[in-house]
PDB file of C-alpha atoms in Angstrom:
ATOM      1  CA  UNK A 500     -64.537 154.222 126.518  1.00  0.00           C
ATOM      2  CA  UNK A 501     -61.321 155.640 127.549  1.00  0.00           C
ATOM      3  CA  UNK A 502     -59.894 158.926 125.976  1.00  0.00           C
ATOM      4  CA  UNK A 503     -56.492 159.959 126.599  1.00  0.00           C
ATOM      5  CA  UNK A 504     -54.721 163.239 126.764  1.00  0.00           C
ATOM      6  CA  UNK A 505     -52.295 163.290 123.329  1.00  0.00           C
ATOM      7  CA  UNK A 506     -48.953 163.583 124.779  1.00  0.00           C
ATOM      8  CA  UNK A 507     -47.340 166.962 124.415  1.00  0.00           C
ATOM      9  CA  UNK A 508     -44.617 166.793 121.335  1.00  0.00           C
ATOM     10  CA  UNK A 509     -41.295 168.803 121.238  1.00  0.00           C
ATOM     11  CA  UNK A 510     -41.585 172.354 121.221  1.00  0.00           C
ATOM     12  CA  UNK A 511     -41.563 173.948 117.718  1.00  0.00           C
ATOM     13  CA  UNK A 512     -40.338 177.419 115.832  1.00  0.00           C
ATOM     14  CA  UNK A 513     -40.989 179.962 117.921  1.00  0.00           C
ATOM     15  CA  UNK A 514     -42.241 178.301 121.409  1.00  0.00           C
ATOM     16  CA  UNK A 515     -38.556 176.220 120.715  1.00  0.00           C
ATOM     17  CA  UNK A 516     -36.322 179.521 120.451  1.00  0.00           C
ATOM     18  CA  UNK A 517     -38.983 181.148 123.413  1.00  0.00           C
ATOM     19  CA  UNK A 518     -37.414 178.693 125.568  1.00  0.00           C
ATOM     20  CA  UNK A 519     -33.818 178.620 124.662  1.00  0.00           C
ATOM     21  CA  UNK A 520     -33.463 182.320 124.905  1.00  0.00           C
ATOM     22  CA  UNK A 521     -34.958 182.118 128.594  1.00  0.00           C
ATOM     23  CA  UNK A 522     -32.062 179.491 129.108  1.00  0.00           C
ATOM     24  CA  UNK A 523     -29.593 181.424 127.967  1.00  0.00           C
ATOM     25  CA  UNK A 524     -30.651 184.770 129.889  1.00  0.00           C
ATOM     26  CA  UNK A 525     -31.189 183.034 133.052  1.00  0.00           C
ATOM     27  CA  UNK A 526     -27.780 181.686 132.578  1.00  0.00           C
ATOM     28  CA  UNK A 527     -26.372 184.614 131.782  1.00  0.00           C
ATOM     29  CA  UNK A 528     -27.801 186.372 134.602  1.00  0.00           C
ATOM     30  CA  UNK A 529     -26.852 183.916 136.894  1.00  0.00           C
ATOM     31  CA  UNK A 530     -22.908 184.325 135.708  1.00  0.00           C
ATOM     32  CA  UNK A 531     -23.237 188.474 135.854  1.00  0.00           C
ATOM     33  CA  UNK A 532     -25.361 188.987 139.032  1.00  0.00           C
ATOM     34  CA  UNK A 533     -22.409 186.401 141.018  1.00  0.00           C
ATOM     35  CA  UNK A 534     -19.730 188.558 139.769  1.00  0.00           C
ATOM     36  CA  UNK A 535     -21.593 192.101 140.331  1.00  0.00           C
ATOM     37  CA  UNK A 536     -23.763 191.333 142.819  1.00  0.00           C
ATOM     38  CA  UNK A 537     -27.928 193.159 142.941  1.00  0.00           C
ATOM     39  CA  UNK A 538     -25.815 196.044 140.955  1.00  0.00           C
ATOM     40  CA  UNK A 539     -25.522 193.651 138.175  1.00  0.00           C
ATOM     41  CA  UNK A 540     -26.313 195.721 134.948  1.00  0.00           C
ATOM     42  CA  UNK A 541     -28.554 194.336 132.420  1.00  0.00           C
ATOM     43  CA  UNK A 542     -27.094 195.432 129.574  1.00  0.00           C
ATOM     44  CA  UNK A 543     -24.047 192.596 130.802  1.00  0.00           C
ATOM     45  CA  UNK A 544     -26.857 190.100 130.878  1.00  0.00           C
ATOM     46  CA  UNK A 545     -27.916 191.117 127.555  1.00  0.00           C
ATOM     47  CA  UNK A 546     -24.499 190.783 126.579  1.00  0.00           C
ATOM     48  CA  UNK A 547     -23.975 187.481 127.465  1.00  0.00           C
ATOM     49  CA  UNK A 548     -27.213 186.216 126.704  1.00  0.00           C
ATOM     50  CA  UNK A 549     -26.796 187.495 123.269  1.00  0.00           C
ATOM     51  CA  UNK A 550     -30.123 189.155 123.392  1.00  0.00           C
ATOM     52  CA  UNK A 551     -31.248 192.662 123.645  1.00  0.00           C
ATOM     53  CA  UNK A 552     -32.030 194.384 127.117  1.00  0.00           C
ATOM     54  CA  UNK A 553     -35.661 195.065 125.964  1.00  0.00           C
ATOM     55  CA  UNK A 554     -36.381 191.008 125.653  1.00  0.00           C
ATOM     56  CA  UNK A 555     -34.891 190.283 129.053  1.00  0.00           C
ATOM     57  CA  UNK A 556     -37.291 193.082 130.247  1.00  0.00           C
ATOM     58  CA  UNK A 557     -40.673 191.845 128.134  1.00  0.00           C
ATOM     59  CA  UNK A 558     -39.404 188.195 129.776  1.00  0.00           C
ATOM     60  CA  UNK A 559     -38.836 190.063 133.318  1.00  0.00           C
ATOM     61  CA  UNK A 560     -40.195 193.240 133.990  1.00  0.00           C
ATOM     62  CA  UNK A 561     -38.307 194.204 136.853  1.00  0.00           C
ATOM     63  CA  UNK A 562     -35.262 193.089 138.627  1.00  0.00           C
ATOM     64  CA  UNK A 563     -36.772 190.980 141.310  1.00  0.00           C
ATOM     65  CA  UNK A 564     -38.712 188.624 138.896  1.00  0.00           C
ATOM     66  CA  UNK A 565     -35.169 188.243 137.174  1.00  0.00           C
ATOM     67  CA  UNK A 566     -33.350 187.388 140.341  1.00  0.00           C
ATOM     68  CA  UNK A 567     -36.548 185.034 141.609  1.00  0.00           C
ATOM     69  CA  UNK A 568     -35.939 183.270 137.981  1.00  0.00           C
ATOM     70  CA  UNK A 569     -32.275 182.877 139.040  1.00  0.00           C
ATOM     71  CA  UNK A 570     -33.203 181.382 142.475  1.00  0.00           C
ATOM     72  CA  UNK A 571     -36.145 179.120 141.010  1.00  0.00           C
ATOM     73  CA  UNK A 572     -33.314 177.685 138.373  1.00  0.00           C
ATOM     74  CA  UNK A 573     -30.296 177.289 141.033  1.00  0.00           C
ATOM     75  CA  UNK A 574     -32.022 175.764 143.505  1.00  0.00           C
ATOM     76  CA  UNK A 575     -34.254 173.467 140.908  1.00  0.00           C
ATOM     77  CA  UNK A 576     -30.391 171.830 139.903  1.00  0.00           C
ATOM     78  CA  UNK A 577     -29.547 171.560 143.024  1.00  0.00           C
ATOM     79  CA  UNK A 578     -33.219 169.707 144.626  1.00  0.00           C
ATOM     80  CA  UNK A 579     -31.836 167.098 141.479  1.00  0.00           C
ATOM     81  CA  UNK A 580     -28.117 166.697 142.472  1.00  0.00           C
ATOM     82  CA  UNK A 581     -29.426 165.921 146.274  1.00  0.00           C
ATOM     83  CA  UNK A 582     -32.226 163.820 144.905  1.00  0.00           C
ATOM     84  CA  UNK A 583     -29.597 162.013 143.018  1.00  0.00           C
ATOM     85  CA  UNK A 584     -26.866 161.528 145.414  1.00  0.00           C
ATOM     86  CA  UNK A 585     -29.665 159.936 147.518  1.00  0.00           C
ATOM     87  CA  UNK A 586     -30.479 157.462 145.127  1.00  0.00           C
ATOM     88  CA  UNK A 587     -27.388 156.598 144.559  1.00  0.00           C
ATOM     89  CA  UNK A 588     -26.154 156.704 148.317  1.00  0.00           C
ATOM     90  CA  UNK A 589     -24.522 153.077 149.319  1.00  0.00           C
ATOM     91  CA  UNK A 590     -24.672 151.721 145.791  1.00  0.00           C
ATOM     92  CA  UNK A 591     -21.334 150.344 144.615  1.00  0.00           C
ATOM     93  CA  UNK A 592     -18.695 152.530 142.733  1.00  0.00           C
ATOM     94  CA  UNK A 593     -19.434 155.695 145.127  1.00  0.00           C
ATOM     95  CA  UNK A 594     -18.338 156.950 148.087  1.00  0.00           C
ATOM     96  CA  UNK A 595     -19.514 155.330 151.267  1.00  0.00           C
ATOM     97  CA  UNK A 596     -21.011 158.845 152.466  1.00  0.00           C
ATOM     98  CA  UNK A 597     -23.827 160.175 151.033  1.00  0.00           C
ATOM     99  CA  UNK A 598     -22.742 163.345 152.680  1.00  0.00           C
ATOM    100  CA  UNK A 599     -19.416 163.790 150.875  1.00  0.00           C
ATOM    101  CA  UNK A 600     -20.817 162.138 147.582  1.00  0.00           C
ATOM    102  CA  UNK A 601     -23.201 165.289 147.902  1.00  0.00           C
ATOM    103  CA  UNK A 602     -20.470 167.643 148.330  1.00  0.00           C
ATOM    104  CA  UNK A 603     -18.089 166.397 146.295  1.00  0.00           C
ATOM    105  CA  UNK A 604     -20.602 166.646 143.052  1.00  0.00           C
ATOM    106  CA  UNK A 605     -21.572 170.066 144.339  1.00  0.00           C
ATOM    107  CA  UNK A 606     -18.117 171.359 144.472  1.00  0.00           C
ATOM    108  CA  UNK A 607     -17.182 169.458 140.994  1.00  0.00           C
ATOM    109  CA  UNK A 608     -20.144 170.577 139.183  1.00  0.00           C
ATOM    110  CA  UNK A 609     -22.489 173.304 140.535  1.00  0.00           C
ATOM    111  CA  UNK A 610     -21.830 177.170 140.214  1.00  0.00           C
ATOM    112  CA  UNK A 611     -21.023 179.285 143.042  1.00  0.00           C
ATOM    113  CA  UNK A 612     -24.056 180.038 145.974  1.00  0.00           C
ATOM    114  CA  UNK A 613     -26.100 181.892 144.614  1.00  0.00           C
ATOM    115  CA  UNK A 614     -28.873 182.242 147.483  1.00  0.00           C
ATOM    116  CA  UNK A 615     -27.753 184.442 150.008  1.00  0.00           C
ATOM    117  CA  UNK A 616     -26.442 187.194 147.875  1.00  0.00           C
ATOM    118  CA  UNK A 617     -29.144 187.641 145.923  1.00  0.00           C
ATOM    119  CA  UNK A 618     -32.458 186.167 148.331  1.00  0.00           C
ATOM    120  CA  UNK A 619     -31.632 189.021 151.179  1.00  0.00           C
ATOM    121  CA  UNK A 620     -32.804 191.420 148.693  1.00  0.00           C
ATOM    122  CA  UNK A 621     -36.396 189.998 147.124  1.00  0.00           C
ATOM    123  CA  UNK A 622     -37.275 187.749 149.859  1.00  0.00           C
ATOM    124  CA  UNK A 623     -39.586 184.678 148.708  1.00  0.00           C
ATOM    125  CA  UNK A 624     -42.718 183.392 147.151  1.00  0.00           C
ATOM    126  CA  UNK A 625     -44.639 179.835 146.647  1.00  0.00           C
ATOM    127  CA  UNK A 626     -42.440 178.560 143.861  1.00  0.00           C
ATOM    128  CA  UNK A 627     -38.902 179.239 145.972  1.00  0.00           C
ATOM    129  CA  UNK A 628     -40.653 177.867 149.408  1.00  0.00           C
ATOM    130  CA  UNK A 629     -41.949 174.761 147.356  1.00  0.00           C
ATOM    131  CA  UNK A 630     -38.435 173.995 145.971  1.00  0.00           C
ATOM    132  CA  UNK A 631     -37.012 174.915 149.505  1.00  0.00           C
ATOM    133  CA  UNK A 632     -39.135 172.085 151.321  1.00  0.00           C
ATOM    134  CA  UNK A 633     -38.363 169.555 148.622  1.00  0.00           C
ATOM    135  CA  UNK A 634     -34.381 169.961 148.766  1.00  0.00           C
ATOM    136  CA  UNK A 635     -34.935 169.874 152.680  1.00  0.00           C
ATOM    137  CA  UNK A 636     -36.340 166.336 151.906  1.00  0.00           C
ATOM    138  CA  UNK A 637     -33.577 165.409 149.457  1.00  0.00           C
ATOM    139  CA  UNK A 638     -30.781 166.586 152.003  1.00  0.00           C
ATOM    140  CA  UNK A 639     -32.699 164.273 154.737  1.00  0.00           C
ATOM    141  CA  UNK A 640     -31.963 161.849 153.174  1.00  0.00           C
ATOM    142  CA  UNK A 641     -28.944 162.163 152.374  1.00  0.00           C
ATOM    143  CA  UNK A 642     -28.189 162.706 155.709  1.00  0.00           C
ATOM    144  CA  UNK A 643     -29.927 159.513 157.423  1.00  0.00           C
ATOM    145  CA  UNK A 644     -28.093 157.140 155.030  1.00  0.00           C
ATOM    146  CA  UNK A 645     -24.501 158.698 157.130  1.00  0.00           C
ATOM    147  CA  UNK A 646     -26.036 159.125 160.347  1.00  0.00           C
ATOM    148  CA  UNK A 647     -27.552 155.026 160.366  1.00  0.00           C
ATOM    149  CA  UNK A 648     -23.904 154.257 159.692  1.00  0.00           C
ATOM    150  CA  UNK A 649     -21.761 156.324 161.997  1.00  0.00           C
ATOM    151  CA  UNK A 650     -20.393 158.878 159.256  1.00  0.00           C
ATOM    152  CA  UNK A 651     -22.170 162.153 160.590  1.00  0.00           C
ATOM    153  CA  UNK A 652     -23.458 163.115 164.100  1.00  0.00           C
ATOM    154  CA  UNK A 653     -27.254 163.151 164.840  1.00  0.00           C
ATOM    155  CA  UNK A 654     -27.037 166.660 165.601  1.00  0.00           C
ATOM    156  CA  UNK A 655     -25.886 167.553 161.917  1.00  0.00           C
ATOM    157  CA  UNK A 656     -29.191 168.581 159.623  1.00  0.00           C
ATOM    158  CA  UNK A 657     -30.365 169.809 156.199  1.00  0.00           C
ATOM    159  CA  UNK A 658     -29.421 173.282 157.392  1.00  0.00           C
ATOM    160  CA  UNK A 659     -26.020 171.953 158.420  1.00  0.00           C
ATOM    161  CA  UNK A 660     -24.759 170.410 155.282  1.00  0.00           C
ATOM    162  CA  UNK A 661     -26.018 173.737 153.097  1.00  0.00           C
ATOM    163  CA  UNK A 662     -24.383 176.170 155.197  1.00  0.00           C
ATOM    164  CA  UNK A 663     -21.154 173.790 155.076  1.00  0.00           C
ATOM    165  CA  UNK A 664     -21.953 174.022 150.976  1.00  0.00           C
ATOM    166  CA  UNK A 665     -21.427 178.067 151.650  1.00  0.00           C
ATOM    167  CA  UNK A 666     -18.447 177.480 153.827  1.00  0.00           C
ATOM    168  CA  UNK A 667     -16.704 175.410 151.073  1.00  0.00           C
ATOM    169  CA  UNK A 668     -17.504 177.277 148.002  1.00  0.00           C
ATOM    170  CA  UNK A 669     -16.074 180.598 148.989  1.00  0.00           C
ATOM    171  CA  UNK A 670     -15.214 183.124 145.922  1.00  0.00           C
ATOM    172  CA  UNK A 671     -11.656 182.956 144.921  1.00  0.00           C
ATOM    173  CA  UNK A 672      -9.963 184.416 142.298  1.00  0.00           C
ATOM    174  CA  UNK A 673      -7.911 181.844 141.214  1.00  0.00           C
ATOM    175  CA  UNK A 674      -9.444 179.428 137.637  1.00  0.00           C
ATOM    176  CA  UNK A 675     -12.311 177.184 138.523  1.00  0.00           C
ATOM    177  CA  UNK A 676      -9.972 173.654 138.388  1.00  0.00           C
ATOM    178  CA  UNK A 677      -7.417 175.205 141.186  1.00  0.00           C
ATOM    179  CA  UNK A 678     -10.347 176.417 143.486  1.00  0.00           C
ATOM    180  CA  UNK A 679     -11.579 173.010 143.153  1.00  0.00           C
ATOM    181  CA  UNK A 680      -8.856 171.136 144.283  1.00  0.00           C
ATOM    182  CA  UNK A 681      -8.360 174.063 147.601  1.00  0.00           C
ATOM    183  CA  UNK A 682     -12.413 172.997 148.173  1.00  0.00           C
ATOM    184  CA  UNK A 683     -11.615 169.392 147.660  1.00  0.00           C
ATOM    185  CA  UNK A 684      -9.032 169.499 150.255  1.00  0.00           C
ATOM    186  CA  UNK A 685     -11.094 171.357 152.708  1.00  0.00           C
ATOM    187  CA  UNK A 686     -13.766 169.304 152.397  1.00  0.00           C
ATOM    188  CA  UNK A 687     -11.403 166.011 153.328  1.00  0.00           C
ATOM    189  CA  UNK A 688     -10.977 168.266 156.624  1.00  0.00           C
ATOM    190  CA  UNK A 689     -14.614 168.566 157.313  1.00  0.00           C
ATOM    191  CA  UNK A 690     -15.168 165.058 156.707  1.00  0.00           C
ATOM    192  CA  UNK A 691     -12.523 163.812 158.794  1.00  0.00           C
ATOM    193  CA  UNK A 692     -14.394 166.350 161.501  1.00  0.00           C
ATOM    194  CA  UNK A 693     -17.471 164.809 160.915  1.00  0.00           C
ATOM    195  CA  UNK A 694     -16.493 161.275 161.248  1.00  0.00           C
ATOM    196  CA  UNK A 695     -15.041 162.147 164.925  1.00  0.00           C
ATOM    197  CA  UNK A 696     -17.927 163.473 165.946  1.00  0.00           C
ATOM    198  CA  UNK A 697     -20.079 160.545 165.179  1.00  0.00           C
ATOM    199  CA  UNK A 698     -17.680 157.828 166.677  1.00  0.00           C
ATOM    200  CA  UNK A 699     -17.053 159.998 170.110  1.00  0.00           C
ATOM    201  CA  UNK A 700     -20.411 161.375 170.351  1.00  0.00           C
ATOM    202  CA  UNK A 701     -19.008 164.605 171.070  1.00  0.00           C
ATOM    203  CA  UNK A 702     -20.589 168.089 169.958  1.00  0.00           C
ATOM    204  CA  UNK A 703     -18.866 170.429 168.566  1.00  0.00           C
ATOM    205  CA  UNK A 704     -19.616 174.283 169.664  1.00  0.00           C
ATOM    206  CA  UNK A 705     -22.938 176.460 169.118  1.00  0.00           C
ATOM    207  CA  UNK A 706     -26.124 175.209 168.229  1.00  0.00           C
ATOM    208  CA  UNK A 707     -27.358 173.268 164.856  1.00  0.00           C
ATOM    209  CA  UNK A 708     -28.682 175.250 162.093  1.00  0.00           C
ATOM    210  CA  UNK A 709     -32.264 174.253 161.545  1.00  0.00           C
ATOM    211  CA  UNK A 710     -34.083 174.588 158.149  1.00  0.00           C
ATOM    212  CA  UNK A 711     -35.955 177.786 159.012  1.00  0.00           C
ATOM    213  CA  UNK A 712     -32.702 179.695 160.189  1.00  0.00           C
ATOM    214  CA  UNK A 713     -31.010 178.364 156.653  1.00  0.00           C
ATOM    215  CA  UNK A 714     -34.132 179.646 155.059  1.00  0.00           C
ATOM    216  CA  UNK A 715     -34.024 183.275 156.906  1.00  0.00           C
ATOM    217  CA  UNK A 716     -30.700 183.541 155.915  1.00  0.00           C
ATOM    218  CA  UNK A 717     -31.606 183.265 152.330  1.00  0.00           C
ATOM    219  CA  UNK A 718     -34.972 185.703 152.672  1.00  0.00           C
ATOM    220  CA  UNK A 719     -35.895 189.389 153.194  1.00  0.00           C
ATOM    221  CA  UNK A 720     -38.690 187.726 155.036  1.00  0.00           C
ATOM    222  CA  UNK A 721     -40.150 184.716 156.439  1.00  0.00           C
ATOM    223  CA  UNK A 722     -42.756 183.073 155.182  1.00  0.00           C
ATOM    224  CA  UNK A 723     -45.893 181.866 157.845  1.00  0.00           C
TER     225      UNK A 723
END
């Protein structure tokens, strides 16, 4: 005889509002610490979060498990955007380049980087490294479905295409629907760029970004 695990039901009372306060913290954070910076104050987060400092800190004891939260949920949305523009790459109704479909979504929909600002001053663990290697999939992906059809070079990689994500979402202090149409029309640019270097098979200058230098530009420290 076979027994079965029962399947797990919604969450209830207090497991329920457990998790919907850690939402709205995390996404609070997320909003202060890009606008402060690792001075961010938590009694901003609190703020925002509609929550008292004292739960944030029974939630996250210090700082760095806060900002590792942060990282964990920003790069967990953006492991599903890539995984999704690759499942959707080629199919009819989007744009031929899995590349710019990728972008264009990211620029569109995601927050300001995140990464860099606030990864140079924890460094990493198991959870961040795991996410790391499976967006480096996703964006390989992405990335083979433009190279087998002449829209990117060879030469451009997962490290690439997120540090042309950092170059295209600088912070400007204009409202969010004018700085998307300035990133929209940069990103036409790099396309165009991109294109030209696949058709003459010319490089352009420095070397490629691999995934580890992306990585250690995101990290106090490397990981062995």
């Amino acid at each position: 005889m076979t027994s079965h695990e029962p399947e797990a039901g919604p969450l209830r009372g207090r497991a329920r509002e457990a998790q919907s306060n850690d939402g709205a913290i995390l996404r609070a954070a997320r909003e202060v610490f890009s606008e402060w910076g690792w001075s961010a104050p938590m009694s901003e987060v609190a703020a925002r979060a509609n929550t008292g400092v004292a739960s944030i800190y029974r939630r996250y004891p210090s700082k760095t498990e806060l900002v590792n939260a942060i990282r964990v949920y920003a790069l967990d949305l953006i492991c599903e955007l890539a995984e999704d523009c690759a499942g959707k790459a080629g199919q009819p109704g989007q744009p031929e380049s899995a590349v710019e479909l990728f972008l264009r979504r990211h620029i569109a929909e995601a927050r300001g980087p995140l990464m860099p600002l606030l990864g140079r001053q924890v460094g990493s663990n198991d959870e961040i490294d795991a996410l790391s290697d499976r967006l480096e999939v996703a964006l390989a992906a992405i990335i083979a479905h433009d190279v087998a059809r002449g829209l990117v070079p060879g030469s451009y990689g997962p490290g690439d295409l997120m540090l042309t994500v950092t170059h295209l979402r600088p912070a400007l202090t204009v409202p969010r629907e004018r700085a998307n149409v300035i990133h929209l029309r940069q990103l036409d640019y790099v396309l165009a760029g991109l294109r030209a270097y696949a058709e003459t098979g010319d490089e352009p200058s420095g070397q490629s970004s691999s995934w580890a230098e992306w990585v250690s530009l995101n990290n106090t420290d490397e990981r062995e």
